[in-house]
Coordinates of C-alpha atoms in Angstrom, one line a residue:
M17 CA 217.3 -41.8 54.8
R18 CA 218.4 -42.8 51.3
L19 CA 214.8 -44.0 50.5
I20 CA 213.4 -40.6 51.5
Y21 CA 216.2 -38.8 49.6
S22 CA 215.5 -40.8 46.5
I23 CA 211.7 -40.3 46.5
L24 CA 212.1 -36.6 47.1
R25 CA 214.8 -36.3 44.4
E26 CA 212.5 -38.1 41.9
I27 CA 209.6 -35.9 42.7
H28 CA 211.8 -32.8 42.4
Q29 CA 212.9 -33.9 39.0
S30 CA 209.2 -34.3 37.9
N31 CA 209.5 -38.1 37.9
L32 CA 206.8 -40.3 39.5
P33 CA 208.3 -42.7 42.0
K34 CA 206.4 -45.9 42.4
A35 CA 206.6 -48.9 44.8
Q36 CA 208.0 -51.0 42.0
D37 CA 211.0 -48.7 41.6
Y38 CA 212.1 -49.7 45.1
N39 CA 211.0 -53.3 45.0
M40 CA 208.5 -52.5 47.7
K41 CA 205.0 -53.6 48.4
Y42 CA 202.5 -50.9 47.8
Y43 CA 201.4 -50.7 51.5
E44 CA 205.1 -50.2 52.5
F45 CA 205.5 -47.4 49.9
R46 CA 202.3 -45.8 51.2
K47 CA 203.7 -45.7 54.7
V48 CA 206.8 -43.9 53.4
I49 CA 204.8 -41.4 51.5
H50 CA 202.7 -40.8 54.6
Y51 CA 205.9 -40.2 56.6
I52 CA 207.1 -37.8 54.0
K53 CA 203.8 -35.9 54.0
E54 CA 203.7 -35.9 57.9
H55 CA 207.1 -34.2 57.8
N56 CA 205.8 -31.6 55.4
Y57 CA 208.4 -32.5 52.6
I58 CA 205.8 -32.6 49.8
K59 CA 202.6 -30.8 48.9
D60 CA 199.9 -31.1 46.2
E61 CA 199.9 -34.9 46.3
I62 CA 196.6 -36.7 46.7
I63 CA 196.4 -39.5 49.2
T64 CA 193.1 -41.5 49.4
F65 CA 192.3 -44.5 51.5
T66 CA 193.5 -46.8 48.7
D67 CA 195.7 -44.7 46.4
I68 CA 198.5 -42.2 46.2
F69 CA 198.7 -39.8 43.3
L70 CA 202.1 -38.0 43.1
G71 CA 201.5 -36.5 39.6
G72 CA 201.1 -33.0 41.0
A73 CA 203.4 -33.3 44.0
K74 CA 206.0 -30.7 44.6
L75 CA 208.6 -30.3 47.3
T76 CA 208.0 -27.8 50.1
E77 CA 210.8 -25.7 51.6
E78 CA 211.3 -28.5 54.2
G79 CA 211.6 -31.0 51.3
L80 CA 214.1 -28.8 49.5
D81 CA 216.1 -28.4 52.7
F82 CA 216.1 -32.2 53.2
L83 CA 217.6 -32.6 49.7
A84 CA 220.2 -29.9 50.4
N85 CA 221.2 -31.3 53.7
N86 CA 221.6 -34.8 52.3
K87 CA 223.2 -33.9 48.9
R88 CA 226.2 -36.1 49.8
Y89 CA 224.0 -38.9 48.3
E90 CA 223.9 -37.2 44.9
D91 CA 227.5 -38.2 43.9
E92 CA 226.6 -41.9 44.4
Y93 CA 223.0 -41.8 43.2
P94 CA 222.5 -45.0 41.1
S95 CA 220.8 -45.7 37.8
K96 CA 217.1 -46.6 38.1
K97 CA 217.7 -50.4 38.1
D98 CA 220.1 -50.1 41.0
I99 CA 218.0 -47.9 43.2
P100 CA 216.4 -50.7 45.2
F101 CA 219.8 -51.9 46.3
W102 CA 221.2 -48.5 47.0
V103 CA 218.4 -47.4 49.3
R104 CA 218.9 -50.5 51.4
K105 CA 222.7 -49.8 52.0
E106 CA 222.0 -48.0 55.3

């Protein structure tokens, strides 16, 4: 849940989350982005067979609802260097 929250939060703030930000392998990050897309949390991203481009991605109403329903995480949201540890707390 924290991982999805973090990725959506970063996209909403016009940042470009990357696998490295979470100390993840690229294929793991792709799976998470696919999950987020399947749940209709983002739009305007480009997903190809080998790449993900989040530069134009925006949150959908469902994505904004996800952030609002999980805003308890905002008070404890870490600095960028601590994000990989924070998302693994659950």
